[in-house]
Amino acid sequence: MTSPVLQGIGLSCIRDDRVLFADLVFALQAGQALLLEGQNGSGKTSLLRILCGFREADAGTILWCGTGINDSQYRADMAYVGHLDGIKKELTVLENLSFAVALGQSGLHAIADALARVQLSGYDDMPVQALSAGQKRRLSLARLLVTQNRLWILDEPFTSLDKQGIKLTETLMAEHCAGGGLIVLTSHHDLNLQGVAVQRIHLS
């Protein structure tokens, strides 16, 4: 059997003397997604922050392609989109995406193509602060398309999106997995990723 690409072994997290989760285990192959479910405060975002390297687990190990995540390769392979979208409101749409490309590895989509995919064509020179909440969310998706990151870590990616935006996001996520990518996400939305093997972990 093929070794997992992303693996969590015996992960534990304690916050304010409360155990959020303990002995957590998961293993993802290329093309798979992991959905974290549970009520607010159950540790979903904490687990995402551990996966991003923003904080350390209180116990356990995370492996990426068989090695730890504290190296430059993992950081290059991973992209995170949180509640704040990771975009700078003082810049234009084009400037935000150009900045993302300059900092990372160019992805499969040119900027114009990515904007078309997320239905933001013609917004190139629009300041981000003038966009609606849903448009900002779609811009964060465009940022994923213009950079080459094998692992997407997404915290509530459907927030502020209408039905059309949710369907678009699911399509882009399914395409990412079909190309060998992996996704770890939190969501209260009933996830529908066509053709993708989705593992689920419920935190309580």
mmCIF file of C-alpha atoms in Angstrom:
data_model
loop_
_atom_site.group_PDB
_atom_site.id
_atom_site.type_symbol
_atom_site.label_atom_id
_atom_site.label_comp_id
_atom_site.label_asym_id
_atom_site.label_seq_id
_atom_site.Cartn_x
_atom_site.Cartn_y
_atom_site.Cartn_z
ATOM 1 C CA MET A 1 0.000 0.000 0.000
ATOM 2 C CA THR A 2 1.235 3.495 -0.852
ATOM 3 C CA SER A 3 2.537 5.512 2.086
ATOM 4 C CA PRO A 4 0.339 8.453 3.145
ATOM 5 C CA VAL A 5 1.301 11.911 1.907
ATOM 6 C CA LEU A 6 -0.044 13.678 5.015
ATOM 7 C CA GLN A 7 -0.189 11.821 8.298
ATOM 8 C CA GLY A 8 -1.133 12.751 11.855
ATOM 9 C CA ILE A 9 0.010 10.368 14.579
ATOM 10 C CA GLY A 10 -1.251 10.626 18.170
ATOM 11 C CA LEU A 11 -1.971 14.354 18.000
ATOM 12 C CA SER A 12 -3.130 16.119 21.155
ATOM 13 C CA CYS A 13 -4.030 19.739 21.828
ATOM 14 C CA ILE A 14 -4.639 21.446 25.177
ATOM 15 C CA ARG A 15 -5.972 24.982 25.527
ATOM 16 C CA ASP A 16 -6.634 26.758 28.835
ATOM 17 C CA ASP A 17 -6.145 23.464 30.700
ATOM 18 C CA ARG A 18 -8.832 21.811 28.556
ATOM 19 C CA VAL A 19 -8.063 18.886 26.275
ATOM 20 C CA LEU A 20 -9.499 19.718 22.858
ATOM 21 C CA PHE A 21 -8.452 16.429 21.314
ATOM 22 C CA ALA A 22 -6.074 13.591 22.138
ATOM 23 C CA ASP A 23 -4.464 10.660 20.289
ATOM 24 C CA LEU A 24 -5.840 11.946 16.968
ATOM 25 C CA VAL A 25 -4.809 9.851 13.974
ATOM 26 C CA PHE A 26 -5.353 10.391 10.253
ATOM 27 C CA ALA A 27 -3.642 9.547 6.956
ATOM 28 C CA LEU A 28 -4.293 11.162 3.578
ATOM 29 C CA GLN A 29 -3.246 9.952 0.158
ATOM 30 C CA ALA A 30 -2.871 12.180 -2.886
ATOM 31 C CA GLY A 31 -6.278 13.274 -4.170
ATOM 32 C CA GLN A 32 -8.045 12.962 -0.814
ATOM 33 C CA ALA A 33 -9.677 15.488 1.499
ATOM 34 C CA LEU A 34 -10.092 15.588 5.266
ATOM 35 C CA LEU A 35 -13.167 17.328 6.693
ATOM 36 C CA LEU A 36 -13.021 18.419 10.326
ATOM 37 C CA GLU A 37 -16.434 18.611 11.944
ATOM 38 C CA GLY A 38 -17.603 19.695 15.373
ATOM 39 C CA GLN A 39 -19.052 22.574 17.350
ATOM 40 C CA ASN A 40 -17.299 25.902 17.793
ATOM 41 C CA GLY A 41 -14.503 25.542 20.340
ATOM 42 C CA SER A 42 -14.017 21.838 19.683
ATOM 43 C CA GLY A 43 -10.495 22.327 18.328
ATOM 44 C CA LYS A 44 -10.989 22.421 14.551
ATOM 45 C CA THR A 45 -9.161 25.694 13.979
ATOM 46 C CA SER A 46 -6.515 24.700 16.518
ATOM 47 C CA LEU A 47 -5.797 21.570 14.485
ATOM 48 C CA LEU A 48 -5.534 23.633 11.306
ATOM 49 C CA ARG A 49 -3.079 25.979 13.042
ATOM 50 C CA ILE A 50 -0.993 22.988 14.095
ATOM 51 C CA LEU A 51 -0.977 21.705 10.514
ATOM 52 C CA CYS A 52 0.115 25.142 9.314
ATOM 53 C CA GLY A 53 2.939 25.246 11.847
ATOM 54 C CA PHE A 54 1.468 28.274 13.638
ATOM 55 C CA ARG A 55 1.561 26.349 16.911
ATOM 56 C CA GLU A 56 2.896 22.998 18.046
ATOM 57 C CA ALA A 57 0.825 20.022 19.072
ATOM 58 C CA ASP A 58 1.031 19.173 22.760
ATOM 59 C CA ALA A 59 1.763 15.599 21.719
ATOM 60 C CA GLY A 60 2.100 13.630 18.519
ATOM 61 C CA THR A 61 3.698 13.996 15.117
ATOM 62 C CA ILE A 62 2.712 15.301 11.688
ATOM 63 C CA LEU A 63 4.456 13.837 8.644
ATOM 64 C CA TRP A 64 4.490 15.203 5.094
ATOM 65 C CA CYS A 65 5.846 12.693 2.568
ATOM 66 C CA GLY A 66 7.365 10.777 5.452
ATOM 67 C CA THR A 67 9.193 13.663 7.126
ATOM 68 C CA GLY A 68 8.309 16.394 9.627
ATOM 69 C CA ILE A 69 6.638 19.644 8.605
ATOM 70 C CA ASN A 70 9.297 22.003 9.951
ATOM 71 C CA ASP A 71 11.091 22.422 6.645
ATOM 72 C CA SER A 72 10.951 24.689 3.618
ATOM 73 C CA GLN A 73 9.466 22.032 1.330
ATOM 74 C CA TYR A 74 6.329 21.645 3.430
ATOM 75 C CA ARG A 75 5.886 25.408 3.651
ATOM 76 C CA ALA A 76 6.217 25.618 -0.143
ATOM 77 C CA ASP A 77 3.683 22.807 -0.631
ATOM 78 C CA MET A 78 1.080 24.218 1.799
ATOM 79 C CA ALA A 79 -1.380 27.086 1.373
ATOM 80 C CA TYR A 80 -3.712 28.313 4.115
ATOM 81 C CA VAL A 81 -6.918 30.325 3.773
ATOM 82 C CA GLY A 82 -8.460 31.339 7.071
ATOM 83 C CA HIS A 83 -11.355 33.528 8.148
ATOM 84 C CA LEU A 84 -9.527 36.699 7.046
ATOM 85 C CA ASP A 85 -8.883 35.377 3.503
ATOM 86 C CA GLY A 86 -5.177 36.255 3.468
ATOM 87 C CA ILE A 87 -5.580 39.268 1.172
ATOM 88 C CA LYS A 88 -4.529 42.876 1.682
ATOM 89 C CA LYS A 89 -7.383 45.371 1.442
ATOM 90 C CA GLU A 90 -5.075 48.283 0.595
ATOM 91 C CA LEU A 91 -4.017 46.601 -2.670
ATOM 92 C CA THR A 92 -5.970 45.985 -5.839
ATOM 93 C CA VAL A 93 -7.145 42.550 -6.938
ATOM 94 C CA LEU A 94 -4.298 42.306 -9.449
ATOM 95 C CA GLU A 95 -1.700 43.495 -6.944
ATOM 96 C CA ASN A 96 -2.806 40.888 -4.419
ATOM 97 C CA LEU A 97 -2.447 38.037 -6.905
ATOM 98 C CA SER A 98 0.835 39.353 -8.307
ATOM 99 C CA PHE A 99 2.178 39.551 -4.763
ATOM 100 C CA ALA A 100 1.113 35.953 -4.084
ATOM 101 C CA VAL A 101 2.847 34.699 -7.237
ATOM 102 C CA ALA A 102 6.023 36.619 -6.397
ATOM 103 C CA LEU A 103 6.179 34.995 -2.949
ATOM 104 C CA GLY A 104 5.412 31.441 -4.038
ATOM 105 C CA GLN A 105 5.586 29.099 -6.981
ATOM 106 C CA SER A 106 3.561 29.906 -10.102
ATOM 107 C CA GLY A 107 0.522 27.653 -10.411
ATOM 108 C CA LEU A 108 -1.286 26.151 -13.369
ATOM 109 C CA HIS A 109 -3.437 29.258 -13.906
ATOM 110 C CA ALA A 110 -2.330 32.673 -15.080
ATOM 111 C CA ILE A 111 -3.824 35.568 -13.133
ATOM 112 C CA ALA A 112 -6.362 36.425 -15.843
ATOM 113 C CA ASP A 113 -7.458 32.788 -16.075
ATOM 114 C CA ALA A 114 -7.784 32.489 -12.297
ATOM 115 C CA LEU A 115 -9.939 35.624 -12.106
ATOM 116 C CA ALA A 116 -12.158 34.234 -14.845
ATOM 117 C CA ARG A 117 -12.537 30.944 -12.981
ATOM 118 C CA VAL A 118 -13.729 32.720 -9.820
ATOM 119 C CA GLN A 119 -15.917 35.162 -11.776
ATOM 120 C CA LEU A 120 -13.845 38.257 -11.032
ATOM 121 C CA SER A 121 -12.816 39.161 -14.570
ATOM 122 C CA GLY A 122 -12.712 42.936 -14.981
ATOM 123 C CA TYR A 123 -11.962 43.524 -11.295
ATOM 124 C CA ASP A 124 -8.182 43.703 -11.790
ATOM 125 C CA ASP A 125 -7.809 47.342 -10.723
ATOM 126 C CA MET A 126 -10.496 47.259 -8.038
ATOM 127 C CA PRO A 127 -9.219 47.925 -4.503
ATOM 128 C CA VAL A 128 -9.946 44.896 -2.357
ATOM 129 C CA GLN A 129 -11.627 47.065 0.281
ATOM 130 C CA ALA A 130 -14.321 47.867 -2.314
ATOM 131 C CA LEU A 131 -15.204 44.191 -2.853
ATOM 132 C CA SER A 132 -18.117 42.443 -1.194
ATOM 133 C CA ALA A 133 -17.437 39.713 1.377
ATOM 134 C CA GLY A 134 -18.248 37.033 -1.187
ATOM 135 C CA GLN A 135 -15.946 38.596 -3.784
ATOM 136 C CA LYS A 136 -13.111 38.698 -1.255
ATOM 137 C CA ARG A 137 -13.673 35.025 -0.586
ATOM 138 C CA ARG A 138 -13.487 34.249 -4.309
ATOM 139 C CA LEU A 139 -10.294 36.293 -4.555
ATOM 140 C CA SER A 140 -8.752 34.078 -1.879
ATOM 141 C CA LEU A 141 -9.619 31.085 -4.098
ATOM 142 C CA ALA A 142 -7.944 32.786 -7.055
ATOM 143 C CA ARG A 143 -4.819 33.106 -4.925
ATOM 144 C CA LEU A 144 -4.797 29.315 -4.563
ATOM 145 C CA LEU A 145 -5.098 28.896 -8.324
ATOM 146 C CA VAL A 146 -2.180 31.169 -9.252
ATOM 147 C CA THR A 147 0.234 29.493 -6.824
ATOM 148 C CA GLN A 148 1.407 25.914 -6.806
ATOM 149 C CA ASN A 149 0.553 24.360 -3.467
ATOM 150 C CA ARG A 150 -0.172 20.664 -3.177
ATOM 151 C CA LEU A 151 -1.901 20.956 0.202
ATOM 152 C CA TRP A 152 -4.783 23.376 0.751
ATOM 153 C CA ILE A 153 -5.748 24.071 4.375
ATOM 154 C CA LEU A 154 -9.086 25.876 4.467
ATOM 155 C CA ASP A 155 -10.951 27.226 7.479
ATOM 156 C CA GLU A 156 -14.674 27.554 6.645
ATOM 157 C CA PRO A 157 -14.083 28.236 2.909
ATOM 158 C CA PHE A 158 -17.804 28.691 2.162
ATOM 159 C CA THR A 159 -18.301 31.637 4.514
ATOM 160 C CA SER A 160 -19.996 34.637 2.799
ATOM 161 C CA LEU A 161 -20.582 32.689 -0.426
ATOM 162 C CA ASP A 162 -23.969 32.298 -2.119
ATOM 163 C CA LYS A 163 -25.109 28.999 -3.651
ATOM 164 C CA GLN A 164 -23.301 29.719 -6.897
ATOM 165 C CA GLY A 165 -20.102 30.584 -5.038
ATOM 166 C CA ILE A 166 -20.336 27.414 -2.947
ATOM 167 C CA LYS A 167 -20.746 25.271 -6.059
ATOM 168 C CA LEU A 168 -17.802 27.018 -7.715
ATOM 169 C CA THR A 169 -15.625 26.461 -4.650
ATOM 170 C CA GLU A 170 -16.521 22.778 -4.518
ATOM 171 C CA THR A 171 -15.675 22.434 -8.215
ATOM 172 C CA LEU A 172 -12.258 24.038 -7.737
ATOM 173 C CA MET A 173 -11.577 21.844 -4.722
ATOM 174 C CA ALA A 174 -12.551 18.692 -6.611
ATOM 175 C CA GLU A 175 -10.293 19.702 -9.513
ATOM 176 C CA HIS A 176 -7.408 20.266 -7.108
ATOM 177 C CA CYS A 177 -7.819 16.766 -5.675
ATOM 178 C CA ALA A 178 -8.232 15.245 -9.142
ATOM 179 C CA GLY A 179 -4.813 16.686 -9.985
ATOM 180 C CA GLY A 180 -3.222 14.926 -7.014
ATOM 181 C CA GLY A 181 -3.700 17.693 -4.462
ATOM 182 C CA LEU A 182 -4.881 17.283 -0.872
ATOM 183 C CA ILE A 183 -7.280 19.382 1.190
ATOM 184 C CA VAL A 184 -7.875 19.685 4.915
ATOM 185 C CA LEU A 185 -10.839 21.878 5.797
ATOM 186 C CA THR A 186 -13.404 22.822 8.380
ATOM 187 C CA SER A 187 -16.968 23.468 7.319
ATOM 188 C CA HIS A 188 -20.536 23.443 8.582
ATOM 189 C CA HIS A 189 -21.645 23.079 4.968
ATOM 190 C CA ASP A 190 -22.794 19.712 3.603
ATOM 191 C CA LEU A 191 -19.717 19.030 1.482
ATOM 192 C CA ASN A 192 -20.176 17.727 -2.068
ATOM 193 C CA LEU A 193 -16.882 16.987 -3.813
ATOM 194 C CA GLN A 194 -17.582 14.853 -6.857
ATOM 195 C CA GLY A 195 -15.166 11.946 -7.241
ATOM 196 C CA VAL A 196 -13.125 12.824 -4.126
ATOM 197 C CA ALA A 197 -12.569 10.465 -1.222
ATOM 198 C CA VAL A 198 -13.420 12.558 1.843
ATOM 199 C CA GLN A 199 -12.403 11.421 5.294
ATOM 200 C CA ARG A 200 -14.225 12.936 8.264
ATOM 201 C CA ILE A 201 -13.081 13.588 11.815
ATOM 202 C CA HIS A 202 -15.623 14.767 14.360
ATOM 203 C CA LEU A 203 -14.144 16.748 17.236
ATOM 204 C CA SER A 204 -16.225 17.194 20.378
#
